[in-house]
Coordinates of C-alpha atoms in Angstrom, one line a residue:
Chain X
M1 CA -38.0 -7.6 -4.0
Q2 CA -36.7 -8.7 -7.3
S3 CA -34.7 -11.7 -8.3
F4 CA -31.1 -11.4 -9.6
E5 CA -32.4 -12.4 -13.1
L6 CA -35.0 -9.6 -13.2
L7 CA -32.6 -6.9 -11.9
S8 CA -29.9 -8.1 -14.2
Q9 CA -32.3 -7.6 -17.2
K10 CA -33.2 -4.2 -15.9
F11 CA -29.6 -3.2 -15.4
T12 CA -28.6 -4.5 -18.8
L13 CA -31.3 -2.3 -20.4
H14 CA -30.2 0.7 -18.3
F15 CA -26.5 0.2 -19.2
D16 CA -26.9 -0.6 -22.8
K17 CA -26.2 2.8 -24.2
T18 CA -23.3 5.0 -25.4
H19 CA -21.2 5.8 -22.4
L20 CA -18.4 7.8 -23.9
P21 CA -18.2 11.0 -26.0
A22 CA -17.9 10.7 -29.8
T23 CA -14.5 12.3 -30.2
P24 CA -11.7 11.6 -30.3
A25 CA -13.0 8.4 -31.7
S26 CA -9.5 6.9 -31.5
L27 CA -9.9 7.0 -27.7
Y28 CA -13.6 6.4 -27.2
E29 CA -14.5 3.9 -29.8
P30 CA -12.2 1.3 -28.2
G31 CA -13.9 1.8 -24.9
E32 CA -17.3 1.4 -26.4
Y33 CA -16.1 -1.7 -28.1
F34 CA -15.1 -3.2 -24.8
L35 CA -18.3 -2.3 -23.0
K36 CA -20.3 -3.9 -25.8
M37 CA -18.7 -7.3 -25.2
G38 CA -21.2 -7.7 -22.4
G39 CA -20.7 -9.7 -19.3
K40 CA -22.7 -11.0 -16.4
R41 CA -23.0 -7.6 -14.7
I42 CA -23.0 -9.3 -11.3
R43 CA -21.4 -6.4 -9.4
P44 CA -23.9 -3.6 -10.3
V45 CA -26.8 -5.9 -9.7
L46 CA -25.4 -6.7 -6.3
C47 CA -25.5 -2.9 -5.6
L48 CA -29.2 -2.8 -6.6
M49 CA -29.9 -5.9 -4.5
G50 CA -28.1 -4.4 -1.5
N51 CA -30.3 -1.4 -1.8
E52 CA -33.5 -3.5 -2.1
L53 CA -32.5 -5.6 0.9
V54 CA -33.6 -2.7 3.1
D55 CA -35.8 -0.4 0.9
D56 CA -37.1 0.4 -2.6
I57 CA -34.3 1.0 -5.1
R58 CA -33.3 4.7 -5.1
P59 CA -32.3 6.5 -8.3
D60 CA -28.8 7.0 -6.9
A61 CA -28.3 3.2 -6.8
W62 CA -28.5 3.1 -10.6
H63 CA -25.7 5.8 -10.8
V64 CA -23.5 3.8 -8.4
A65 CA -24.2 0.5 -10.1
T66 CA -23.2 2.1 -13.4
A67 CA -20.0 3.5 -11.8
I68 CA -19.2 0.0 -10.4
E69 CA -19.6 -1.7 -13.8
L70 CA -17.4 0.9 -15.5
F71 CA -14.8 0.5 -12.8
H72 CA -14.9 -3.3 -13.2
N73 CA -14.4 -2.9 -17.0
F74 CA -11.5 -0.5 -16.4
T75 CA -9.8 -3.2 -14.3
L76 CA -10.5 -5.9 -17.0
I77 CA -8.9 -3.7 -19.7
H78 CA -5.8 -3.0 -17.7
D79 CA -5.6 -6.6 -16.4
D80 CA -5.8 -7.9 -20.0
I81 CA -2.8 -5.8 -20.9
M82 CA -0.8 -7.1 -18.0
D83 CA -1.8 -10.7 -18.7
K84 CA -1.1 -10.3 -22.4
A85 CA -4.5 -11.9 -22.9
P86 CA -5.5 -12.1 -26.6
L87 CA -9.2 -12.9 -26.0
R88 CA -12.0 -12.1 -23.6
R89 CA -15.5 -13.7 -24.0
G90 CA -14.4 -14.8 -27.4
F91 CA -13.6 -11.3 -28.6
E92 CA -10.3 -9.7 -29.2
T93 CA -9.1 -7.8 -26.1
L94 CA -8.9 -4.1 -26.3
H95 CA -5.1 -3.9 -26.5
A96 CA -5.0 -6.8 -29.0
K97 CA -7.3 -4.8 -31.3
Y98 CA -6.2 -1.2 -30.7
G99 CA -2.7 -1.4 -29.2
E100 CA -1.5 -1.2 -25.6
N101 CA -1.1 2.6 -25.4
T102 CA -4.7 3.2 -26.4
A103 CA -5.9 0.4 -24.2
M104 CA -4.1 2.0 -21.2
L105 CA -5.7 5.4 -21.9
A106 CA -9.1 3.9 -22.6
G107 CA -9.0 2.2 -19.2
D108 CA -7.9 5.4 -17.5
V109 CA -10.7 7.4 -19.1
M110 CA -13.2 4.7 -18.1
L111 CA -12.1 5.0 -14.5
V112 CA -12.7 8.7 -14.7
T113 CA -16.1 8.1 -16.2
A114 CA -17.0 5.9 -13.3
Y115 CA -16.3 8.8 -11.0
E116 CA -18.5 11.0 -13.1
H117 CA -21.4 8.7 -12.4
L118 CA -20.6 8.6 -8.7
N119 CA -20.7 12.4 -8.7
K120 CA -24.4 12.3 -9.7
I121 CA -25.6 11.0 -6.4
D122 CA -27.0 13.1 -3.6
S123 CA -24.6 15.1 -1.4
T124 CA -25.8 13.2 1.7
Y125 CA -24.2 10.0 0.6
L126 CA -21.4 11.3 -1.6
H127 CA -18.5 11.3 0.9
K128 CA -19.4 7.9 2.3
I129 CA -19.8 6.2 -1.1
L130 CA -16.6 7.8 -2.5
H131 CA -14.7 6.7 0.5
L132 CA -15.8 3.1 0.1
F133 CA -15.3 3.2 -3.6
N134 CA -11.7 4.6 -3.3
R135 CA -10.8 2.1 -0.6
T136 CA -12.2 -0.8 -2.8
A137 CA -10.4 0.5 -5.9
K138 CA -7.1 0.5 -4.0
E139 CA -7.6 -3.0 -2.7
V140 CA -8.4 -4.3 -6.1
C141 CA -5.1 -2.8 -7.4
E142 CA -3.3 -4.3 -4.5
G143 CA -4.8 -7.7 -5.2
Q144 CA -3.7 -7.5 -8.8
Q145 CA -0.1 -6.6 -7.9
T146 CA 0.0 -9.4 -5.3
D147 CA -1.4 -11.9 -8.0
M148 CA 1.5 -10.8 -10.3
D149 CA 4.0 -11.2 -7.5
F150 CA 2.6 -14.8 -6.9
E151 CA 3.2 -15.7 -10.5
K152 CA 6.9 -15.4 -9.8
A153 CA 6.7 -17.3 -6.5
Q154 CA 7.2 -21.1 -6.6
V155 CA 5.0 -21.8 -3.7
V156 CA 2.2 -19.6 -2.2
G157 CA 0.7 -20.2 1.2
F158 CA -3.0 -20.8 1.6
E159 CA -3.6 -17.8 3.8
D160 CA -1.7 -15.5 1.4
Y161 CA -3.7 -16.7 -1.5
L162 CA -6.9 -16.2 0.4
Q163 CA -6.0 -12.6 1.2
M164 CA -5.1 -12.0 -2.5
I165 CA -8.4 -13.4 -3.7
G166 CA -10.2 -11.4 -1.0
Q167 CA -8.7 -8.2 -2.5
K168 CA -8.8 -9.0 -6.1
T169 CA -12.3 -10.6 -6.3
S170 CA -14.3 -10.5 -3.1
V171 CA -13.9 -6.9 -2.0
L172 CA -15.6 -5.4 -5.0
L173 CA -18.6 -7.8 -4.7
A174 CA -18.8 -7.0 -1.0
A175 CA -18.4 -3.2 -1.5
S176 CA -21.1 -3.3 -4.3
L177 CA -23.6 -4.8 -1.9
K178 CA -22.6 -2.4 0.9
M179 CA -22.9 0.7 -1.3
G180 CA -26.4 -0.4 -2.1
T181 CA -27.4 -0.8 1.5
I182 CA -25.9 2.6 2.4
L183 CA -28.1 4.2 -0.3
G184 CA -31.1 2.1 1.0
G185 CA -30.5 3.6 4.5
A186 CA -29.3 0.5 6.4
G187 CA -27.6 0.9 9.7
E188 CA -24.0 0.3 10.1
R189 CA -24.3 -3.2 11.6
N190 CA -26.4 -4.4 8.7
Q191 CA -24.0 -2.7 6.2
N192 CA -21.1 -4.6 7.7
L193 CA -22.9 -7.9 7.8
L194 CA -23.7 -7.6 4.2
F195 CA -20.1 -6.7 3.4
E196 CA -18.9 -9.9 5.1
F197 CA -21.6 -11.9 3.3
G198 CA -20.1 -10.5 0.0
K199 CA -16.6 -11.3 1.0
K200 CA -17.3 -14.9 1.9
L201 CA -19.5 -15.3 -1.2
G202 CA -16.6 -14.0 -3.3
L203 CA -14.3 -16.7 -1.8
A204 CA -16.8 -19.4 -2.4
F205 CA -17.2 -18.1 -6.0
Q206 CA -13.5 -18.3 -6.6
V207 CA -13.2 -21.8 -5.2
Q208 CA -15.9 -22.9 -7.6
D209 CA -14.1 -21.1 -10.5
D210 CA -10.9 -22.9 -9.7
Y211 CA -12.7 -26.2 -9.3
L212 CA -14.5 -25.9 -12.6
D213 CA -11.3 -25.1 -14.4
A214 CA -9.9 -28.4 -13.3
F215 CA -13.0 -30.7 -12.8
G216 CA -15.7 -28.9 -14.8
D217 CA -17.8 -30.5 -17.5
P218 CA -16.2 -29.4 -20.8
G219 CA -19.7 -29.4 -22.4
K220 CA -21.0 -26.9 -19.8
F221 CA -17.9 -24.9 -18.8
G222 CA -17.4 -22.0 -21.3
K223 CA -13.6 -22.1 -21.2
Q224 CA -11.0 -24.7 -21.9
V225 CA -10.8 -27.1 -19.0
G226 CA -7.3 -27.1 -17.5
G227 CA -6.5 -23.6 -18.7
D228 CA -5.2 -22.6 -15.2
I229 CA -3.0 -25.7 -15.1
L230 CA -1.5 -25.0 -18.5
A231 CA -0.8 -21.4 -17.4
N232 CA 0.7 -22.6 -14.1
K233 CA -1.7 -20.3 -12.4
K234 CA -1.9 -20.4 -8.6
T235 CA -5.3 -21.7 -7.6
F236 CA -6.9 -23.1 -4.5
L237 CA -6.4 -26.6 -5.9
L238 CA -2.7 -26.2 -6.8
I239 CA -1.9 -24.6 -3.4
R240 CA -3.7 -27.4 -1.6
A241 CA -2.0 -30.0 -3.6
Q242 CA 1.4 -28.5 -3.0
E243 CA 0.7 -28.7 0.7
S244 CA -1.1 -32.0 1.0
A245 CA 0.1 -34.3 -1.8
S246 CA 2.3 -37.3 -1.1
A247 CA 6.0 -36.8 -1.2
A248 CA 6.1 -38.3 -4.7
G249 CA 3.1 -36.3 -5.8
K250 CA 4.7 -33.1 -4.6
K251 CA 7.9 -33.8 -6.5
E252 CA 6.1 -34.7 -9.7
L253 CA 4.0 -31.5 -9.4
Q254 CA 7.1 -29.5 -9.0
S255 CA 8.6 -30.8 -12.2
L256 CA 5.3 -30.6 -14.1
L257 CA 5.0 -26.9 -13.2
K258 CA 8.3 -26.4 -15.1
S259 CA 7.3 -28.4 -18.2
D260 CA 5.0 -28.0 -21.1
A261 CA 5.0 -31.7 -22.0
P262 CA 1.9 -33.2 -23.6
G263 CA -0.5 -34.7 -21.1
K264 CA 0.4 -32.2 -18.4
V265 CA -3.2 -31.4 -17.6
E266 CA -4.1 -35.0 -17.1
K267 CA -1.1 -35.7 -15.0
V268 CA -1.7 -32.7 -12.7
L269 CA -5.4 -33.7 -12.4
Q270 CA -4.2 -37.2 -11.3
I271 CA -2.1 -35.7 -8.5
F272 CA -5.1 -33.5 -7.5
R273 CA -7.4 -36.6 -7.3
E274 CA -4.8 -38.7 -5.4
A275 CA -4.5 -35.8 -2.9
K276 CA -8.3 -35.6 -2.7
V277 CA -8.1 -31.9 -3.7
D278 CA -11.5 -32.1 -5.5
A279 CA -13.4 -33.2 -2.4
W280 CA -11.5 -30.7 -0.3
A281 CA -12.4 -27.9 -2.6
L282 CA -16.1 -28.7 -2.5
Q283 CA -15.9 -28.7 1.3
L284 CA -14.1 -25.4 1.4
K285 CA -16.6 -23.9 -1.0
N286 CA -19.5 -25.0 1.2
K287 CA -17.7 -23.7 4.3
F288 CA -17.4 -20.2 2.7
L289 CA -21.0 -20.4 1.5
N290 CA -22.3 -21.3 4.9
E291 CA -20.3 -18.5 6.5
A292 CA -21.7 -16.1 4.0
L293 CA -25.3 -17.3 4.7
A294 CA -24.8 -17.0 8.4
H295 CA -23.9 -13.3 8.0
L296 CA -27.0 -12.8 5.8
E297 CA -29.1 -14.6 8.4
D298 CA -27.8 -12.2 11.0
I299 CA -29.0 -9.1 9.2
A300 CA -31.9 -7.4 10.9
V301 CA -34.5 -7.3 8.1
I302 CA -37.4 -9.7 7.6
S303 CA -36.3 -12.9 6.0
K304 CA -38.4 -12.4 2.9
R305 CA -36.2 -9.5 1.9
K306 CA -33.2 -11.8 2.0
E307 CA -34.5 -14.4 -0.4
P308 CA -33.1 -13.0 -3.6
L309 CA -29.6 -12.8 -2.2
K310 CA -29.9 -16.3 -0.7
E311 CA -30.9 -17.7 -4.1
L312 CA -28.1 -15.9 -5.9
A313 CA -25.5 -17.2 -3.4
H314 CA -26.6 -20.8 -4.1
F315 CA -26.7 -20.2 -7.8
L316 CA -23.2 -18.6 -8.0
V317 CA -21.7 -21.4 -6.0
V318 CA -23.3 -24.5 -7.7
R319 CA -23.1 -23.2 -11.2
E320 CA -21.3 -25.5 -13.6
F321 CA -20.3 -22.8 -16.1
Chain W
M1 CA -0.9 37.4 -1.1
Q2 CA 2.1 35.2 -1.5
S3 CA 4.5 34.9 -4.4
F4 CA 4.7 31.7 -6.4
E5 CA 8.1 31.0 -4.9
L6 CA 6.8 31.2 -1.4
L7 CA 3.7 29.1 -2.0
S8 CA 5.8 26.6 -3.9
Q9 CA 8.1 26.2 -0.9
K10 CA 5.1 25.8 1.4
F11 CA 3.5 23.2 -0.9
T12 CA 6.7 21.3 -1.2
L13 CA 6.9 21.0 2.6
H14 CA 3.2 20.0 2.7
F15 CA 3.6 17.4 -0.1
D16 CA 6.9 16.0 1.1
K17 CA 5.6 12.9 3.0
T18 CA 4.7 9.3 2.4
H19 CA 1.5 9.3 0.3
L20 CA 0.9 5.6 -0.1
P21 CA 0.5 2.6 2.3
A22 CA 3.4 0.4 3.2
T23 CA 2.1 -2.8 1.7
P24 CA 2.2 -4.3 -0.8
A25 CA 5.6 -2.7 -1.2
S26 CA 5.8 -4.1 -4.7
L27 CA 3.0 -1.7 -5.7
Y28 CA 3.5 1.3 -3.4
E29 CA 7.3 1.6 -3.2
P30 CA 7.4 2.4 -7.0
G31 CA 4.8 5.1 -6.6
E32 CA 6.7 6.7 -3.7
Y33 CA 9.9 6.5 -5.8
F34 CA 8.2 8.5 -8.6
L35 CA 6.8 11.2 -6.3
K36 CA 10.3 11.6 -4.7
M37 CA 11.7 12.7 -8.1
G38 CA 10.3 16.1 -7.4
G39 CA 9.2 18.6 -10.0
K40 CA 8.2 22.2 -10.2
R41 CA 4.7 21.6 -8.6
I42 CA 3.3 24.4 -10.7
R43 CA -0.3 23.0 -10.9
P44 CA -1.0 22.6 -7.2
V45 CA 0.5 26.0 -6.5
L46 CA -1.8 27.5 -9.2
C47 CA -4.7 26.0 -7.2
L48 CA -3.4 27.8 -4.0
M49 CA -2.9 31.0 -6.0
G50 CA -6.4 30.8 -7.5
N51 CA -7.8 30.6 -4.0
E52 CA -5.7 33.5 -2.8
L53 CA -6.7 35.7 -5.7
V54 CA -10.0 36.1 -3.9
D55 CA -9.5 35.2 -0.3
D56 CA -7.3 33.6 2.3
I57 CA -6.3 30.1 1.5
R58 CA -8.8 27.6 2.9
P59 CA -7.6 24.2 4.2
D60 CA -9.6 22.5 1.4
A61 CA -7.3 24.1 -1.1
W62 CA -4.4 22.0 0.2
H63 CA -6.4 18.8 -0.3
V64 CA -7.3 19.8 -3.8
A65 CA -3.7 20.9 -4.6
T66 CA -2.5 17.5 -3.4
A67 CA -5.0 15.7 -5.5
I68 CA -3.9 17.8 -8.6
E69 CA -0.3 16.9 -8.1
L70 CA -1.0 13.2 -7.6
F71 CA -3.2 13.3 -10.8
H72 CA -0.4 15.0 -12.7
N73 CA 2.1 12.3 -11.6
F74 CA -0.4 9.6 -12.6
T75 CA -0.4 11.1 -16.1
L76 CA 3.4 11.3 -16.2
I77 CA 3.8 7.6 -15.2
H78 CA 1.4 6.4 -17.8
D79 CA 2.7 8.8 -20.5
D80 CA 6.3 7.6 -19.9
I81 CA 5.1 4.0 -20.6
M82 CA 3.4 5.1 -23.8
D83 CA 6.4 7.2 -24.9
K84 CA 8.8 4.4 -23.9
A85 CA 10.8 7.1 -22.1
P86 CA 13.8 5.7 -20.2
L87 CA 14.5 8.9 -18.1
R88 CA 12.6 11.7 -16.3
R89 CA 14.5 14.5 -14.6
G90 CA 17.6 12.4 -14.8
F91 CA 16.1 9.4 -13.0
E92 CA 14.9 6.1 -14.4
T93 CA 11.2 6.2 -15.2
L94 CA 8.9 4.0 -13.2
H95 CA 8.4 1.4 -15.9
A96 CA 12.1 1.3 -16.7
K97 CA 12.9 0.5 -13.1
Y98 CA 9.9 -1.7 -12.1
G99 CA 8.4 -3.0 -15.3
E100 CA 5.4 -1.8 -17.3
N101 CA 2.8 -3.8 -15.5
T102 CA 3.7 -2.4 -12.1
A103 CA 4.0 1.1 -13.6
M104 CA 0.5 0.8 -15.0
L105 CA -1.0 -0.3 -11.7
A106 CA 1.1 2.3 -9.7
G107 CA -0.4 5.0 -12.0
D108 CA -3.9 3.6 -11.5
V109 CA -3.6 3.6 -7.7
M110 CA -2.1 7.1 -7.7
L111 CA -5.2 8.3 -9.6
V112 CA -7.4 6.7 -7.0
T113 CA -5.3 8.3 -4.2
A114 CA -5.9 11.7 -5.9
Y115 CA -9.7 11.1 -5.5
E116 CA -9.1 10.2 -1.8
H117 CA -7.8 13.7 -1.3
L118 CA -10.6 15.3 -3.2
N119 CA -13.0 13.4 -0.9
K120 CA -11.6 15.3 2.1
I121 CA -13.1 18.6 1.1
D122 CA -16.3 20.1 2.4
S123 CA -19.6 18.8 1.0
T124 CA -20.5 22.3 -0.2
Y125 CA -17.9 22.2 -2.9
L126 CA -17.5 18.5 -3.5
H127 CA -19.9 18.1 -6.4
K128 CA -18.5 21.1 -8.2
I129 CA -14.8 20.3 -7.7
L130 CA -15.3 16.7 -8.7
H131 CA -17.2 17.7 -11.8
L132 CA -14.3 20.0 -12.9
F133 CA -11.7 17.5 -11.9
N134 CA -13.4 14.7 -13.9
R135 CA -13.9 16.9 -17.0
T136 CA -10.3 18.0 -16.9
A137 CA -9.0 14.4 -16.4
K138 CA -10.9 13.3 -19.5
E139 CA -9.6 16.2 -21.6
V140 CA -6.0 15.4 -20.6
C141 CA -6.5 11.8 -21.7
E142 CA -8.1 13.0 -24.9
G143 CA -5.1 15.3 -25.5
Q144 CA -2.7 12.4 -24.9
Q145 CA -4.5 10.2 -27.4
T146 CA -4.6 13.0 -30.0
D147 CA -0.9 13.6 -29.5
M148 CA -0.3 9.9 -30.2
D149 CA -2.5 10.1 -33.3
F150 CA -0.5 13.1 -34.5
E151 CA 2.8 11.1 -34.2
K152 CA 1.5 9.0 -37.0
A153 CA 0.3 11.9 -39.2
Q154 CA 2.7 13.5 -41.7
V155 CA 1.3 17.0 -41.4
V156 CA -0.8 18.4 -38.5
G157 CA -2.7 21.7 -38.9
F158 CA -2.0 24.6 -36.6
E159 CA -5.5 24.7 -35.2
D160 CA -5.5 21.0 -34.5
Y161 CA -2.2 21.2 -32.7
L162 CA -3.5 24.2 -30.7
Q163 CA -6.5 22.2 -29.6
M164 CA -4.4 19.2 -28.6
I165 CA -2.0 21.4 -26.5
G166 CA -5.0 23.0 -25.0
Q167 CA -6.2 19.6 -23.8
K168 CA -2.9 18.0 -22.9
T169 CA -1.3 20.9 -21.2
S170 CA -3.4 24.0 -20.7
V171 CA -6.6 22.6 -19.3
L172 CA -5.0 21.2 -16.2
L173 CA -3.3 24.6 -15.5
A174 CA -6.6 26.4 -16.1
A175 CA -8.6 24.0 -14.0
S176 CA -6.1 24.1 -11.1
L177 CA -6.5 27.9 -10.9
K178 CA -10.3 27.6 -11.2
M179 CA -10.6 25.0 -8.5
G180 CA -8.7 27.4 -6.2
T181 CA -11.1 30.3 -7.0
I182 CA -14.1 28.1 -6.4
L183 CA -12.8 27.2 -3.0
G184 CA -12.0 30.9 -2.4
G185 CA -15.6 31.7 -3.1
A186 CA -15.2 33.6 -6.4
G187 CA -18.3 34.3 -8.6
E188 CA -18.7 32.4 -11.8
R189 CA -17.5 35.3 -14.0
N190 CA -14.2 35.5 -12.2
Q191 CA -13.8 31.7 -12.1
N192 CA -14.2 31.6 -15.9
L193 CA -11.9 34.5 -16.5
L194 CA -9.2 32.9 -14.5
F195 CA -9.8 29.6 -16.4
E196 CA -9.2 31.4 -19.7
F197 CA -6.1 33.1 -18.2
G198 CA -4.8 29.6 -17.4
K199 CA -5.6 28.3 -20.9
K200 CA -3.8 31.1 -22.7
L201 CA -0.9 30.9 -20.3
G202 CA -0.6 27.2 -21.0
L203 CA -0.4 27.9 -24.7
A204 CA 2.3 30.6 -24.2
F205 CA 4.2 28.2 -21.9
Q206 CA 4.1 25.5 -24.6
V207 CA 5.3 27.8 -27.3
Q208 CA 8.2 28.8 -25.0
D209 CA 8.9 25.1 -24.4
D210 CA 9.0 24.3 -28.1
Y211 CA 11.1 27.4 -28.8
L212 CA 13.7 26.6 -26.1
D213 CA 14.1 23.0 -27.5
A214 CA 15.2 24.5 -30.8
F215 CA 16.7 27.9 -30.0
G216 CA 17.5 27.7 -26.3
D217 CA 20.9 28.3 -24.7
P218 CA 22.4 24.8 -24.2
G219 CA 24.1 26.1 -21.0
K220 CA 20.8 27.1 -19.5
F221 CA 18.2 24.7 -21.0
G222 CA 18.2 21.5 -18.9
K223 CA 17.5 19.2 -21.7
Q224 CA 19.4 18.4 -25.0
V225 CA 18.7 21.2 -27.5
G226 CA 17.0 19.8 -30.6
G227 CA 15.5 16.8 -28.8
D228 CA 12.1 17.4 -30.3
I229 CA 13.7 17.6 -33.8
L230 CA 15.5 14.3 -33.3
A231 CA 12.3 12.6 -32.2
N232 CA 10.3 14.1 -35.1
K233 CA 7.9 15.6 -32.6
K234 CA 5.2 17.9 -33.8
T235 CA 5.9 21.3 -32.3
F236 CA 4.6 24.8 -32.9
L237 CA 7.9 25.4 -34.8
L238 CA 7.7 22.4 -37.1
I239 CA 4.0 23.0 -37.9
R240 CA 4.7 26.6 -38.8
A241 CA 7.7 25.6 -40.9
Q242 CA 5.7 23.0 -42.8
E243 CA 3.2 25.7 -43.6
S244 CA 5.4 28.7 -44.3
A245 CA 8.8 27.5 -45.5
S246 CA 9.8 28.0 -49.1
A247 CA 9.0 25.2 -51.6
A248 CA 12.6 24.0 -51.4
G249 CA 12.6 24.3 -47.6
K250 CA 9.3 22.3 -47.3
K251 CA 10.7 19.6 -49.5
E252 CA 14.0 19.3 -47.6
L253 CA 12.1 19.3 -44.3
Q254 CA 9.9 16.4 -45.6
S255 CA 13.0 14.3 -46.3
L256 CA 14.8 15.3 -43.1
L257 CA 11.8 14.1 -41.1
K258 CA 12.3 10.6 -42.6
S259 CA 16.1 10.5 -42.0
D260 CA 18.4 10.1 -39.1
A261 CA 21.4 11.5 -40.9
P262 CA 24.1 13.4 -38.9
G263 CA 23.6 17.2 -38.9
K264 CA 19.8 16.8 -38.9
V265 CA 19.2 19.2 -36.0
E266 CA 21.4 21.9 -37.6
K267 CA 19.7 21.5 -41.0
V268 CA 16.2 21.7 -39.6
L269 CA 17.1 24.7 -37.5
Q270 CA 18.4 26.4 -40.7
I271 CA 15.1 25.8 -42.4
F272 CA 13.3 27.2 -39.3
R273 CA 15.5 30.3 -39.4
E274 CA 15.0 30.9 -43.1
A275 CA 11.3 30.7 -42.6
K276 CA 11.6 33.1 -39.7
V277 CA 9.9 30.6 -37.4
D278 CA 11.9 31.8 -34.4
A279 CA 10.6 35.3 -34.6
W280 CA 7.1 34.0 -35.3
A281 CA 7.2 31.9 -32.2
L282 CA 8.2 34.8 -30.0
Q283 CA 5.3 36.8 -31.4
L284 CA 2.9 34.0 -30.9
K285 CA 4.0 33.5 -27.3
N286 CA 3.5 37.2 -26.6
K287 CA 0.1 37.1 -28.2
F288 CA -1.0 34.3 -25.9
L289 CA 0.6 36.0 -22.9
N290 CA -1.2 39.3 -23.6
E291 CA -4.5 37.5 -24.1
A292 CA -3.9 35.7 -20.8
L293 CA -3.1 39.0 -19.0
A294 CA -6.2 40.7 -20.5
H295 CA -8.3 38.0 -18.9
L296 CA -6.6 38.5 -15.6
E297 CA -7.0 42.3 -15.9
D298 CA -10.8 41.7 -16.4
I299 CA -11.2 39.8 -13.1
A300 CA -13.1 41.9 -10.6
V301 CA -10.7 41.9 -7.6
I302 CA -8.3 44.7 -6.6
S303 CA -5.2 44.7 -8.8
K304 CA -2.9 44.1 -5.8
R305 CA -4.3 40.5 -5.5
K306 CA -3.4 39.8 -9.1
E307 CA 0.3 40.7 -8.8
P308 CA 1.6 37.2 -7.9
L309 CA -0.2 35.6 -10.9
K310 CA 1.0 38.4 -13.2
E311 CA 4.6 37.9 -12.1
L312 CA 4.3 34.1 -12.5
A313 CA 2.9 34.5 -16.0
H314 CA 5.9 36.6 -17.1
F315 CA 8.4 34.3 -15.4
L316 CA 7.0 31.1 -17.0
V317 CA 7.0 32.7 -20.4
V318 CA 10.4 34.3 -20.5
R319 CA 12.3 31.5 -18.6
E320 CA 15.3 30.2 -20.5
F321 CA 15.2 26.8 -18.8

């Protein structure tokens, strides 16, 4: 069994090539530009780790991992258009550099390219992998639409937010792991346990993401602290504060959400602290992490094989960046 | 063997149902709205006809035909955003009614739904059908990008325009036929001949489309005559006129393309007529039609089986609407 770091290095080497045809360059050069931006490549590595949880990594797992990473990049390209985001990882977004029409098409063609890689795998698994891939892709789109719907809503309930994050973030992590175990030959019970591990891990990951945005160390966190607050984004913290702050806190929060006055971030953080949202978030994160680890524990393979996933889970959830 | 009309009625019945889940309605209701607009359903019926050219229609052909029609609608939804088109078939376009972000996502999810239908077919054919579907999808995207590139170019060469139309329009018609014959069990030679029939038929179809826009009978043609001229769209006619008009005609055309003066359509049509572009287009159309029919002729099945495709080819190319 290999650690996340080692598999991540191997996948990066495998993925670091030209993925798209040369012509028309007006369509494919933008796609290559986007892929070259890099990224943590968490999802494809989860696929490889899911495979290795039960057996040696099969060649097909590399095809599926590649398809997953291309799919993820397709969603980022289209999400950036929808969010009107100018930058990603410090680079111009695809639509900012090449225009929205080309960005839309470059995303479309990247999704088709993902399916080309899926089509390389053995017939034995093709139906099952395609089925899971399609279901996942639809859920990710559903999550993105619900997220956009939430932007227009004044208040979003905790359970609704949880479901949206489950679709937008967790399901692809979970499905990546599950596709790997399918290829590794795991039984259905183990496949489903690993899927649930991935779903809970995704939720813990998102809580940490939301926490860092508000309470992260500016020196370690790569992004501007308070970015979500400035953008009035629904987060675990905001939703909790809207439910649990004092009457005065709730009222102030309501009016802060409508204003762009200076000091907004500090004022919102003050309400978060008064409502003890920071401690609540750390508890919630640990709850999801423990639920994830319990599912992992339950999987019927020797515990040595689970070590890399356990390490990764802890790392993703305690990271400060 | 069944005529295009009969298969078209059968496919319409088959396709006239709810294709998408109920929730989130904010994502799926727009997609259903678009599918309900209808359309000629030419491509899926070509798939059924391709199957029936060689054998009785297999259940899998209905799945592939459905996937093809969903794919076609995905391209229309995204193309309408790119073209900023307010109307399609007299209805509001998806983005005009629901916003661009939802339209982009609704298109994405429709493409994924197309792959769900492909995944219903027998393993024996899945790799081959997916391969052709993916290659076709990429070419359609390439054609759309090239078409957008052409909009910015002052002059486009005939061969370049031909290649773009081949990708944007012909290849999906050709591939629909070919997928049908694959499922019907045709040999590779027959598959390829039918593909070439479809490619040439697509070119003839597009020449007729361009011709009707300029010289069609306003009473029969469903759209505004001269619409392409008003939009400065590159068409077979414009490209020919830019190459073959008199020096004075070329110069006037050049300046007309930059103006929105009243009488523009009539003036451009006058240049087209002087350069005999109308007669040339009819010749070109017949050339493509004859090339298409020669490929059909060459296919090694009894000629009775070819009748419905021969009739359809003539109908598509002489239609006045």
